[in-house]
Short mmCIF file of C-alpha atoms in Angstrom, two decimals:
data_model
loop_
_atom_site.label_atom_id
_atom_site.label_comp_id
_atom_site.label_asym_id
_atom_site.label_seq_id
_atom_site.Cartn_x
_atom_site.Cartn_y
_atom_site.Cartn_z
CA UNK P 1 125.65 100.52 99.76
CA UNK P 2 124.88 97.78 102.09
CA UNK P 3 127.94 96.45 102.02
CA UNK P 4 130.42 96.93 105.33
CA UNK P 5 134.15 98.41 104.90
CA UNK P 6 137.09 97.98 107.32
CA UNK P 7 137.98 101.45 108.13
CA UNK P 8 136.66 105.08 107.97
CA UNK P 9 139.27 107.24 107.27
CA UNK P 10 141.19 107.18 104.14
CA UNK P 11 144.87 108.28 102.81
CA UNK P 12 145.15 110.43 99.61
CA UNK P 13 147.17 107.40 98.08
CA UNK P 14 144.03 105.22 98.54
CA UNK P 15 141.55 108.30 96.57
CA UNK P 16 144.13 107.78 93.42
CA UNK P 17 144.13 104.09 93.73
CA UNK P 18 140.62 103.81 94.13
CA UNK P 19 139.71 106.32 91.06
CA UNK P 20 142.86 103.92 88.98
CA UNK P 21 140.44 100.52 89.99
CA UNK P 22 137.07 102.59 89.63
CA UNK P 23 138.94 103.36 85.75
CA UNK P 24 139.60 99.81 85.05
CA UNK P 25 136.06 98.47 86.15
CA UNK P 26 134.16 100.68 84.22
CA UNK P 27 136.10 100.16 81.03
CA UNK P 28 135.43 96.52 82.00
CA UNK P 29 131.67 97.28 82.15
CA UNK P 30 131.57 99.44 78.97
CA UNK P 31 132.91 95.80 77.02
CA UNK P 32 130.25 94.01 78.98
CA UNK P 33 127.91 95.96 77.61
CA UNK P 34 129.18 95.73 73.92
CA UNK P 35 129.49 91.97 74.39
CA UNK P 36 126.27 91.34 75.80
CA UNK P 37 127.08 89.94 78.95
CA UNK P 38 124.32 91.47 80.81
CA UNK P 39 121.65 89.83 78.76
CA UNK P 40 118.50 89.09 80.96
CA UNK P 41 115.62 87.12 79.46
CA UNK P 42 113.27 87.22 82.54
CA UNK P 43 111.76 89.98 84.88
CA UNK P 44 112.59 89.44 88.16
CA UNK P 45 111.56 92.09 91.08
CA UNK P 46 112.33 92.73 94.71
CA UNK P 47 111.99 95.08 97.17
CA UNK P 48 114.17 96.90 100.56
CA UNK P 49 111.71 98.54 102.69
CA UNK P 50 113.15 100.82 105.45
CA UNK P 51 111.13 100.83 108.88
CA UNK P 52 111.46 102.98 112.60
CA UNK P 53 112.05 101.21 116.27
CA UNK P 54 109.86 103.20 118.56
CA UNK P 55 109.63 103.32 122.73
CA UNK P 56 105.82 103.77 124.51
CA UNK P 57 106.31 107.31 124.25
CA UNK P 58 105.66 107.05 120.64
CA UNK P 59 109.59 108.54 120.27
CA UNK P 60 112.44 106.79 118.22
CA UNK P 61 113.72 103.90 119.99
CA UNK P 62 118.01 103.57 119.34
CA UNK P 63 117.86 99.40 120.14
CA UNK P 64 118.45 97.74 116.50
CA UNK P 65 121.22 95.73 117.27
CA UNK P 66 119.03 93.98 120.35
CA UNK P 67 116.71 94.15 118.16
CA UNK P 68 118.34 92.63 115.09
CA UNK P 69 119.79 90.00 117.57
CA UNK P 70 116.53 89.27 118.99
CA UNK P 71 114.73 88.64 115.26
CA UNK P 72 117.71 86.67 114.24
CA UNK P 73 116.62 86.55 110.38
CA UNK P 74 119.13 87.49 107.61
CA UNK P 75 116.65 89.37 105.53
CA UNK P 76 116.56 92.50 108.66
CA UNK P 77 119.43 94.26 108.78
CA UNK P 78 120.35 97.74 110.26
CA UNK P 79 120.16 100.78 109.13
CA UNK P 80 121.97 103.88 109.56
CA UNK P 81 120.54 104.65 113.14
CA UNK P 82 120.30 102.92 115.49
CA UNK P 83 116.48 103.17 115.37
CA UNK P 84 116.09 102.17 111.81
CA UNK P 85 116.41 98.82 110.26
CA UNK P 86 115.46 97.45 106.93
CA UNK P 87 113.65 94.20 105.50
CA UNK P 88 115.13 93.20 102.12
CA UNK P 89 112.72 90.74 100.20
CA UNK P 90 113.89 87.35 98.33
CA UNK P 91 113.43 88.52 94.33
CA UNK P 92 110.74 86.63 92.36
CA UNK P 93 110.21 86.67 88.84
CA UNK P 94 107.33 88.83 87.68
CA UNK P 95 104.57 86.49 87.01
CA UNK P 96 101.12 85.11 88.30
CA UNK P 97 100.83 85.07 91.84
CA UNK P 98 103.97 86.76 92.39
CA UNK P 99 102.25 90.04 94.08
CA UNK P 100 100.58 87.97 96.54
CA UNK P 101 103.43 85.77 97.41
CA UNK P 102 105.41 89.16 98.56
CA UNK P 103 102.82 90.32 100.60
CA UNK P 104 102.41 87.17 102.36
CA UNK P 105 105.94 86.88 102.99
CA UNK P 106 105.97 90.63 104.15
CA UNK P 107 103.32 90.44 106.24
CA UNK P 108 104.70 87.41 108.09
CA UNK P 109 107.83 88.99 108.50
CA UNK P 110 106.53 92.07 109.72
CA UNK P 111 104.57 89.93 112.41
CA UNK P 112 107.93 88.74 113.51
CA UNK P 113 109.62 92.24 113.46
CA UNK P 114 106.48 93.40 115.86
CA UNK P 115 107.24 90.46 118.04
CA UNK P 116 110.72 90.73 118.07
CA UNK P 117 110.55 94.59 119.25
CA UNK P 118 107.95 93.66 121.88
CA UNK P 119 110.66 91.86 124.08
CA UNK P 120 112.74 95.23 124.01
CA UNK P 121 109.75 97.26 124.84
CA UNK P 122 110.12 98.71 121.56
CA UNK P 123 107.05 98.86 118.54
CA UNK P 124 108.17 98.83 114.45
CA UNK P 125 106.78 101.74 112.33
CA UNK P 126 106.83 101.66 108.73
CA UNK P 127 106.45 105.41 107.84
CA UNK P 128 108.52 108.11 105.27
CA UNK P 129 109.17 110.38 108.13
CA UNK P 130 108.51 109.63 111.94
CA UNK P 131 106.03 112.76 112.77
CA UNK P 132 108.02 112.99 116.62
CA UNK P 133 111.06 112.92 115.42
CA UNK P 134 113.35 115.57 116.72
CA UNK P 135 116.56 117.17 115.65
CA UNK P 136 118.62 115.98 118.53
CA UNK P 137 117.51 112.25 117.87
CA UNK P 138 119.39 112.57 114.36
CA UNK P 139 122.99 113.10 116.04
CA UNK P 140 126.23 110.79 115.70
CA UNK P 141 124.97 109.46 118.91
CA UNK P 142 122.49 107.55 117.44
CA UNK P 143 124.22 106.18 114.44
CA UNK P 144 124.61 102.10 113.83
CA UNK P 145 128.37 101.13 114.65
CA UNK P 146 128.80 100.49 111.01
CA UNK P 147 132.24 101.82 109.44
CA UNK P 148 130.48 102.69 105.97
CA UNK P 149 128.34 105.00 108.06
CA UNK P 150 131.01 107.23 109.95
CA UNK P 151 132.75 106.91 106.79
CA UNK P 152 129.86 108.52 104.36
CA UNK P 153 129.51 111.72 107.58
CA UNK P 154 133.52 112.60 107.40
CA UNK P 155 134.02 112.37 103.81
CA UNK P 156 130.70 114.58 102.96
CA UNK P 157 131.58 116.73 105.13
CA UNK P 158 135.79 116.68 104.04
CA UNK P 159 133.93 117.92 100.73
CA UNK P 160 131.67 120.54 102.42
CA UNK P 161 135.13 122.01 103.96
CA UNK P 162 133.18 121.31 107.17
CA UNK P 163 130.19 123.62 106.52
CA UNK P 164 126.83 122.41 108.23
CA UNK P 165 124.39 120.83 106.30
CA UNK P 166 121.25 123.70 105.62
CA UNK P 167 117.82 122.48 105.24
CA UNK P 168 115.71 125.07 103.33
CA UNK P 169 112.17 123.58 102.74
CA UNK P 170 108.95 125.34 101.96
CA UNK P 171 105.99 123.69 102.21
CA UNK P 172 102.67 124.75 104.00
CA UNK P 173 104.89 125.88 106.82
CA UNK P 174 108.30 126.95 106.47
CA UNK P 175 111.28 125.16 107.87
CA UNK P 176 115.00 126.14 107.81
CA UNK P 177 117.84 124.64 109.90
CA UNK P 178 121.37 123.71 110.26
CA UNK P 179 122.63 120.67 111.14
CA UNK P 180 125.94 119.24 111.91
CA UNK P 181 126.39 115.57 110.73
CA UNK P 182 124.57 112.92 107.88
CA UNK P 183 122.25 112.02 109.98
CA UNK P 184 119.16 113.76 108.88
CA UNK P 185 119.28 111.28 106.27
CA UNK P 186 118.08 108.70 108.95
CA UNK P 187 114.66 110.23 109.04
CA UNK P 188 114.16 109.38 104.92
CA UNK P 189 112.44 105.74 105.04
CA UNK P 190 111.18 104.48 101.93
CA UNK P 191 110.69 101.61 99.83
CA UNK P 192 113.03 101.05 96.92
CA UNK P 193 111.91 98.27 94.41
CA UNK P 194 114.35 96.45 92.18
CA UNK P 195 112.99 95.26 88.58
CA UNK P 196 115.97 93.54 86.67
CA UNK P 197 116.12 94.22 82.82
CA UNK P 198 118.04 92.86 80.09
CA UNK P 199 121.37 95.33 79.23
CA UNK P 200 119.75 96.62 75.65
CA UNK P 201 116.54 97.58 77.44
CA UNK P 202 118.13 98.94 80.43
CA UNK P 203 118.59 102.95 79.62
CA UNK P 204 114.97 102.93 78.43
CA UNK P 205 113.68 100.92 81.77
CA UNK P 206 115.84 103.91 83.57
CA UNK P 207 113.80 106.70 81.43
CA UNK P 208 110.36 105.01 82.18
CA UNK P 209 111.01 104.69 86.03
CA UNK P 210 112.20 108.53 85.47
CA UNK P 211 108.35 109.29 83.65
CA UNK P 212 106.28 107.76 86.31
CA UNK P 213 108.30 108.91 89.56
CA UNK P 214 105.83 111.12 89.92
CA UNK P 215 102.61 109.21 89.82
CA UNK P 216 104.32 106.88 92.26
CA UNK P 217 105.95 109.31 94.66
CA UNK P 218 102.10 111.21 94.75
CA UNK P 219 100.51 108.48 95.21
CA UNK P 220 102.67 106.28 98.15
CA UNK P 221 103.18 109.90 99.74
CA UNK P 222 103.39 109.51 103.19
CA UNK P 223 106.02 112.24 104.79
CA UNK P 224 104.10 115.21 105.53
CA UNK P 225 105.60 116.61 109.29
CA UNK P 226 109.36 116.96 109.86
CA UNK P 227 110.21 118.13 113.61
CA UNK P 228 106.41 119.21 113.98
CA UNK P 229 106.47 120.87 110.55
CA UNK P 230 103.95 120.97 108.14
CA UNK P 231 106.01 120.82 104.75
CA UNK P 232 105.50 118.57 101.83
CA UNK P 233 103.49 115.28 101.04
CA UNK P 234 106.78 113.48 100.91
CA UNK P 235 108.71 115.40 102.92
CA UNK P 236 111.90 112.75 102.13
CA UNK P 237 112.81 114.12 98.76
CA UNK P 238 113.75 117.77 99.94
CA UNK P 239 114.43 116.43 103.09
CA UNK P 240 117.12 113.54 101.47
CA UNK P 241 118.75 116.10 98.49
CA UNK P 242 120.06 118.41 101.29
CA UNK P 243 120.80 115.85 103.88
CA UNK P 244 123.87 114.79 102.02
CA UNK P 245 124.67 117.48 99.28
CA UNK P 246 128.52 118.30 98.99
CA UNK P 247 127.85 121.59 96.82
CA UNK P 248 125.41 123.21 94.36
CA UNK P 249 125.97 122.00 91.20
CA UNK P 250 122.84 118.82 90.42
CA UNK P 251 126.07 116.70 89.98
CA UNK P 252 127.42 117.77 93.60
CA UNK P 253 123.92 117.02 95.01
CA UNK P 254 124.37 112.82 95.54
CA UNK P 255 120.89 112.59 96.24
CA UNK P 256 119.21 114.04 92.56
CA UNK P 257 116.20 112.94 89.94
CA UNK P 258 118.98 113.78 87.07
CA UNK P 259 119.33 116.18 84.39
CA UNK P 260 118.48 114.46 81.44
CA UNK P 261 117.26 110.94 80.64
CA UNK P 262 119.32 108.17 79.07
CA UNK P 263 120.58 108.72 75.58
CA UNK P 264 121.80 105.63 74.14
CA UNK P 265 122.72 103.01 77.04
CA UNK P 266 122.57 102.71 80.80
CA UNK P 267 126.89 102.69 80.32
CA UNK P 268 125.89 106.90 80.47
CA UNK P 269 125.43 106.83 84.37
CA UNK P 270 128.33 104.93 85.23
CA UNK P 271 130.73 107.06 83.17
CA UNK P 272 129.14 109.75 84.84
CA UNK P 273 129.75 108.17 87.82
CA UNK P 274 133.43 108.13 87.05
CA UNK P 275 133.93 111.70 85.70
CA UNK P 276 131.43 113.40 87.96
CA UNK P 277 131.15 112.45 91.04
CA UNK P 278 134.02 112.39 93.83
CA UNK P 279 134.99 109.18 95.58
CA UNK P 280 133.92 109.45 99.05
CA UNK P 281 134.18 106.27 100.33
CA UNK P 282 137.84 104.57 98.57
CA UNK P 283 137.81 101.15 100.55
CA UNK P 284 140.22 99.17 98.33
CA UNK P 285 139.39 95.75 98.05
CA UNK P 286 141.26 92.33 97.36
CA UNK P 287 138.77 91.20 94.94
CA UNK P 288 139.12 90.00 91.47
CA UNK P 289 138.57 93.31 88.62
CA UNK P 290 135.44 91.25 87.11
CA UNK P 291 133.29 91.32 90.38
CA UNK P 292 133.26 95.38 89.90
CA UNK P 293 134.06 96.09 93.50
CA UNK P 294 134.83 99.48 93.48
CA UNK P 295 132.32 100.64 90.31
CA UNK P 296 129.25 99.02 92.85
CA UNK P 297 130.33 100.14 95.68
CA UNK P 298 131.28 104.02 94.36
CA UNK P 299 127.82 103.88 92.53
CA UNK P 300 126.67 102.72 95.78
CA UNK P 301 127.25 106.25 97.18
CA UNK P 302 125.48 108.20 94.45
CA UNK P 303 121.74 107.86 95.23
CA UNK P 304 120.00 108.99 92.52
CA UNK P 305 115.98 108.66 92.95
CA UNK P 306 116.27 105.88 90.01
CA UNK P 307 119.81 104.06 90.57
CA UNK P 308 120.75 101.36 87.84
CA UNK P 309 122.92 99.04 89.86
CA UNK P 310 125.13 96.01 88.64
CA UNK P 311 125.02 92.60 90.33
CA UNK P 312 125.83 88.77 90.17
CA UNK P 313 123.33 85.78 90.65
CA UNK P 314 124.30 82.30 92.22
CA UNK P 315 126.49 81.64 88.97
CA UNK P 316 127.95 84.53 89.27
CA UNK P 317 126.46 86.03 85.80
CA UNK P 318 126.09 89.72 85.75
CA UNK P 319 123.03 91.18 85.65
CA UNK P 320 121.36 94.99 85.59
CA UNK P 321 118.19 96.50 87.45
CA UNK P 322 116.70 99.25 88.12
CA UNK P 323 116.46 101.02 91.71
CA UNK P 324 113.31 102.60 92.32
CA UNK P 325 113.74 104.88 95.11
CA UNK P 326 111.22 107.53 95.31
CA UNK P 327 108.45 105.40 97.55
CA UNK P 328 108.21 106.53 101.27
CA UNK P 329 107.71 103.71 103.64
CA UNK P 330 104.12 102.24 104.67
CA UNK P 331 101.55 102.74 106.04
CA UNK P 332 100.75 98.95 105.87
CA UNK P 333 102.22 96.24 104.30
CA UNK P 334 99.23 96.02 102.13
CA UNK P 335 99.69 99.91 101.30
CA UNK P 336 103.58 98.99 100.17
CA UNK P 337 102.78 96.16 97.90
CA UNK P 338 100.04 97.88 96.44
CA UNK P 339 102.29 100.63 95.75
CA UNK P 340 104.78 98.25 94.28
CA UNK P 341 101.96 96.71 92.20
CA UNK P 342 101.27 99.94 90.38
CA UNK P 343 105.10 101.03 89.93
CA UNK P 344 105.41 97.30 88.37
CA UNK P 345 102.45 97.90 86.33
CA UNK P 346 103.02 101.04 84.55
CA UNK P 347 106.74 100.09 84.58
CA UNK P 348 105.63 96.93 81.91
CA UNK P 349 103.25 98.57 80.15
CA UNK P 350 105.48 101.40 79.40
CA UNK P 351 108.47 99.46 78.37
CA UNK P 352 106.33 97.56 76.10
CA UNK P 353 104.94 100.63 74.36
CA UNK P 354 106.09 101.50 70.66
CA UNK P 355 108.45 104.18 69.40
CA UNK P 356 110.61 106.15 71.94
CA UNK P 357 108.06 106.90 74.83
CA UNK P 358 110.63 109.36 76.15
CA UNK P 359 109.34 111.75 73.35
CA UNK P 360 105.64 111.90 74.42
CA UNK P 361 106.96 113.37 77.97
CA UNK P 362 110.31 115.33 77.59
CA UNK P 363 112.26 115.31 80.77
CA UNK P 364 111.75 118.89 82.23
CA UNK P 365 108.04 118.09 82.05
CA UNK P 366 108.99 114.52 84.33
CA UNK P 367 111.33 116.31 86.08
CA UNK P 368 108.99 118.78 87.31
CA UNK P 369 106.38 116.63 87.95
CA UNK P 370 107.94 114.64 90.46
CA UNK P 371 108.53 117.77 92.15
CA UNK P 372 104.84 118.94 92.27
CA UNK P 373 103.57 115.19 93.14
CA UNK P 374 106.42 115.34 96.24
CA UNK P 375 105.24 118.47 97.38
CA UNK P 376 101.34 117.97 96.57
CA UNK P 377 100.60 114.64 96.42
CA UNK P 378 97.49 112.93 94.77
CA UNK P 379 96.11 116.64 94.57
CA UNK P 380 99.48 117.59 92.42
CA UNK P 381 98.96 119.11 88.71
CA UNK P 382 100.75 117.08 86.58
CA UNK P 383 101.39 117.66 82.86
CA UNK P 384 100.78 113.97 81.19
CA UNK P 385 102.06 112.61 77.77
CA UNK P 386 98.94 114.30 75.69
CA UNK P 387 100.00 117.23 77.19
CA UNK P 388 96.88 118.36 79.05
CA UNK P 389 97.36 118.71 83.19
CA UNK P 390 95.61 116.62 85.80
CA UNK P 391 95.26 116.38 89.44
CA UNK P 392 97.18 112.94 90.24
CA UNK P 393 93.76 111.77 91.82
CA UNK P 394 92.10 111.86 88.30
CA UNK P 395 95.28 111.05 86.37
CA UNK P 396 94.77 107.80 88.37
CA UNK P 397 91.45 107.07 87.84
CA UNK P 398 91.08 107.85 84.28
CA UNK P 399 93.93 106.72 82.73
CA UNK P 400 96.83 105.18 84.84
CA UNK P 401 95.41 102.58 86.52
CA UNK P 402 93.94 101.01 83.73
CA UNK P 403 97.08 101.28 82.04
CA UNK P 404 98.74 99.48 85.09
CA UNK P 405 96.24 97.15 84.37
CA UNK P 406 97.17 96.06 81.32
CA UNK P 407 100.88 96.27 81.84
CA UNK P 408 100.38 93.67 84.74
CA UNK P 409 98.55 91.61 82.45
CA UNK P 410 101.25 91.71 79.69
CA UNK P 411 103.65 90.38 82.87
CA UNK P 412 101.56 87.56 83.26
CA UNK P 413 99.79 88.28 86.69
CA UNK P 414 95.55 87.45 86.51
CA UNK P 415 92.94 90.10 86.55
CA UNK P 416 91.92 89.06 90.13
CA UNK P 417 95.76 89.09 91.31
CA UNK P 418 96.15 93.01 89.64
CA UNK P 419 92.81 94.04 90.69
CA UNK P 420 93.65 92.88 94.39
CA UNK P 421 96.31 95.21 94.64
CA UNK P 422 95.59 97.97 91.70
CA UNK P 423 92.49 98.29 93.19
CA UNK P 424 94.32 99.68 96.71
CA UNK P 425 95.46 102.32 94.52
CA UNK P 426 91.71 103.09 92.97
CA UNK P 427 90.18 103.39 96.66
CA UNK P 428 93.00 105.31 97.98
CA UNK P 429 92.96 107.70 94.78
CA UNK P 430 88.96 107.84 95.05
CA UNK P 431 89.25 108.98 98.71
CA UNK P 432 91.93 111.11 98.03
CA UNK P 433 93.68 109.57 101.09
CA UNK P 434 97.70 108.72 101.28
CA UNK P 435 99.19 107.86 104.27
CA UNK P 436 100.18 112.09 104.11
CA UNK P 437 96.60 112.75 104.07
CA UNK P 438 95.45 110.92 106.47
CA UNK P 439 97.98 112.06 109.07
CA UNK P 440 96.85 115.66 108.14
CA UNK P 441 93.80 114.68 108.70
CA UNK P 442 94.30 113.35 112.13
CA UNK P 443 96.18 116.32 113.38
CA UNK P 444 93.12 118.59 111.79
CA UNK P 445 91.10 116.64 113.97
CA UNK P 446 92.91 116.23 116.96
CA UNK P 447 95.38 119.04 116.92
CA UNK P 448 99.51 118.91 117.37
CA UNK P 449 99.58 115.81 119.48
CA UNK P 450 102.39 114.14 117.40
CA UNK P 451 102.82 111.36 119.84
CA UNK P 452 99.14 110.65 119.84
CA UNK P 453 99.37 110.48 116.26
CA UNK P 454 101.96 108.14 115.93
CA UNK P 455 99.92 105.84 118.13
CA UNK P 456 96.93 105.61 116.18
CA UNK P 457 98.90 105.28 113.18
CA UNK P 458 100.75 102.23 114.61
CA UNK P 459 97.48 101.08 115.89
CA UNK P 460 96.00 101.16 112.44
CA UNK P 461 99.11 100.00 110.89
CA UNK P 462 99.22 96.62 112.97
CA UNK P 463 95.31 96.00 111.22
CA UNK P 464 97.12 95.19 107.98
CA UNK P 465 94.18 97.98 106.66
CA UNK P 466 95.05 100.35 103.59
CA UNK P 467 95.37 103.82 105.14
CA UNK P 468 92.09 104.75 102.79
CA UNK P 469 90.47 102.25 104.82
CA UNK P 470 91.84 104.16 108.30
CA UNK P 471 89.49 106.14 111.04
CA UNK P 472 91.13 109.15 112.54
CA UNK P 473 90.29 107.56 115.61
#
C-alpha cells in the first residue's frame, strides 16, 4: 500500500476494468503457485515501523514533509498524516548476528530521525497510540498530500453511503464517537515484520503467525489511552477494525484477524481477495500482467492483522511473505527488536514442528485470544495448545520463551545473540511491565497529565532502555 497513484477519484468503467485485470492476475498467481514459481529456499526478514512527529507541547506535530526533506534518507517515508512517518528496514536473511545488525541499524537511524526533527522544533515518538492525541488532530487537514490517501477516505466512505465512521470501544473506561473521515486510522502505529517463506510452506507460516498473534500483541502492548481514555492494552486493534470498516459482515471489515485459518494454500486469501472484497482503490496501470499490479496493490487495501503479500527481488523472481501486523510501535528501539526477536522465534520453531500444529489450537481458541491479549495484555487468560489457560506473563515464562529459544536456534542465531534480545521479553514479562503498563503506571502516579506523560516517555525512550527498565519519573 505504499505505493503512490495518479488520481483519486475513479469512473465506473475503471471499477470493471480493474476487477477484469485483478481476474487475470490472480489466475496468473493461482499457475504460479502450481508451477512453483514462488519457491524460496532462505528466510529472509524485515521490518516497517510506524513513528509520531511531536511539537514542545508534547502534541502531534503535522511537519513530515520538512521533516522527510530534512532526513533526506530513502528508508523514511510518510505516512498518512502529516505527523506520522515510517522507517522501513533493508531485509536480512535470518541467521547469526542478524538480530543485532537490525538494531544497530535502527538505532542509528533513529538517532538521525531525532536529529532531523530537532531542526523543525519537532521530537520523534515511537508509540501504538500518542496518549495527547485529540480528535480534531485526526481531520483531512492533517493528512499527507498523497493521492492513495484521499483516495482510500472517498472510496470507504462511497461504500459507507457516507455514514460516519462509529467507534464503540469498551475497555476500563468507555469510549464511543463518531467521526467523519479515515483518519483515525493515523493514530494506529505499529510495527509490521516481514518473514519470507517458500510458496508450499506459506498457508501454514500464515496459520502460525495467526496462533501466536496473541502472545505477541500482549506482550509488545503499548496503546492503552485514546483521547484521554482508558481502554485497552493495545488500543490499535479496536481502534484500527472500525477506523476503516465499510459494513458489518468480518469480510466488509478491511481491517480483520480472519475467520478461519488456511486450508490448503496461501492462493485461499487472494481468491478471497477477488470474490470478497470490493475494489476501492482501481488505479489502472500500464504495467506488464506478470508484475501483478493490480492483485498487490488491491491486496494492498485489505489489511488483515497477518497479510501474505507477493513481491519481486532484484531479478525480478517472485517471492511470498508474511505481514505481521499486530505489534504497536516502541517504546525503544531495543523494545521493537526484542519484540521482533520473539515473533521470529516462535514463528521458526512453530513452522518446524511435526504434524498440522493448527490442530493443537483450533482457530476460535486463536481468534479469541488475540482479543483477550489486545484488551489485557501480559495479564490476559489465554487458552494454550494443551488446553489449560494462563496469564500471558506465565505463558511467557514457562513455556514460550524457551520455545522461542529454540526456534531461534534452529534459524541459526547463537545463544548469546537470542538471549540478548529473548531475554528483553523475560524481564519485561517478570515485571509485568509493557510499554501499556508502564504508562498506566505513570498516570497512577502522577495523575491525567497526558502531556507530562508523553515527555517522560520520550525522555526514557531517547535512553535506548527497555520500558521494564523505565522509572515513572
Amino acid at each position: 500500500m505504499g505505493q503512490e497513484i495518479t488520481d483519486s477519484r475513479f469512473a465506473d468503467s475503471a471499477f470493471a476494468e480493474f476487477r477484469r485485470r485483478l481476474d487475470v492476475e490472480t489466475d496468473l498467481l493461482r499457475d504460479w503457485l502450481a508451477q512453483g514459481r514462488l519457491q524460496s529456499d532462505e528466510r529472509r526478514f524485515g521490518f516497517e515501523i510506524e513513528a509520531w512527529l511531536i511539537d514542545a507541547d508534547a502534541r502531534p506535530m503535522a511537519c513530515n514533509q520538512a521533516f522527510l526533506a530534512t532526513l533526506d534518507d530513502p528508508l523514511v517515508v510518510p505516512e498518512l498524516a502529516q505527523f506520522n512517518f515510517e522507517i522501513n528496514s533493508e531485509p536480512l536473511r535470518l541467521e547469526s548476528g542478524a538480530l543485532d545488525a537490525m538494531h544497530d541499524a535502527l538505532a542509528v537511524r533513529w538517532q538521525h530521525c531525532e536529529q532531523a526533527a530537532a531542526t523543525l522544533g519537532a521530537r520523534p515518538v515511537l508509540t501504538g497510540i500518542l496518549p495527547t492525541v485529540r480528535s480534531g488532530d485526526l481531520s483531512l487537514d492533517h493528512m499527507s498530500p498523497l493521492q492513495r490517501y484521499r483516495a482510500i477516505n472517498e472510496q470507504v466512505f462511497r461504500l459507507r453511503h457516507g455514514a460516519p465512521i462509529e467507534l464503540d470501544i469498551d475497555g476500563v473506561e468507555q469510549l464511543h464517537h463518531r467521526h467523519a473521515d479515515v483518519m483515525l486510522e493515523a493514530a494506529t502505529t505499529s510495527l509490521q515484520i516481514h518473514v519470507q517463506v517458500d510458496a508450499d510452506e506459506a498457508a501454514r507460516a500464515f496459520n502460525v503467525c495467526k496462533m501466536i498473534s496473541a502472545i505477541t500483541v500482549g506482550a509488545a502492548a503499548n496503546s492503552p489511552y485514546l483521547f484521554e481514555r482508558q481502554l485497552w492494552a493495545e488500543t490499535r486493534i479496536p481502534l484500527f477494525e472500525q477506523a476503516v470498516a465499510v459494513g458489518g459482515s468480518d469480510y466488509s471489515k478491511r481491517v480483520t484477524f480472519g475467520v478461519r485459518y488456511a486450508q490448503e494454500s496461501i492462493f485461499e486469501c487472494f481468491e478471497a481477495n477477488r470474490t470478497r472484497y470490493p475494489v476501492i482503490l482501481p488505479e489502472l496501470m500500464d504495467t506488464p500482467v506478470e508484475e501483478l499490479a493490480h492483485l498487490r496493490l488491491h491486496n494492498g487495501t485489505i489489511w488483515r492483522w497477518n497479510r501474505p503479500l507477493i513481491g519481486f527481488d532484484a531479478t525480478g523472481r517472485p517471492h511470498c511473505r508474511i505481514e505481521h501486523r499486530v505489534v504497536a510501535a516502541g517504546p525503544s528501539p531495543r523494545d521493537a527488536i526484542a519484540n521482533s526477536a520473539l515473533f521470529l522465534g516462535l514463528f521458526e520453531a512453530f513452522m518446524r514442528a511435526p504434524g498440522p500444529i493448527e490442530s493443537l489450537l483450533p482457530f476460535g481458541v486463536a481468534r479469541d485470544n488475540f482479543y483477550a491479549a489486545a484488551r489485557f495484555g501480559l495479564a490476559a487468560p489465554l487458552r494454550w495448545t494443551d488446553g489449560v489457560v494462563y496469564a500471558l506473563d506465565e505463558l511467557l515464562a514457562s513455556r514460550l520463551l524457551d520455545t522461542a529459544t529454540t526456534g531461534l536456534a534452529a534459524a541459526g542465531l547463537g545463544g548469546d545473540e537470542a538471549e540478548r534480545w529473548l531475554g528483553v521479553i523475560r524481564d519485561r514479562a517478570q515485571c509485568r511491565t509493557s510499554g501499556a503498563d508502564w504508562q498506566v503506571a505513570w498516570i497512577a502516579r502522577h495523575g491525567r497529565d497526558f502531556p507530562g506523560l508523553v515527555d517522560a516517555y520520550v525522555r526514557h525512550q531517547a535512553d535506548n532502555t527497555p520500558v521494564h527498565e523505565w522509572s515513572l519519573t
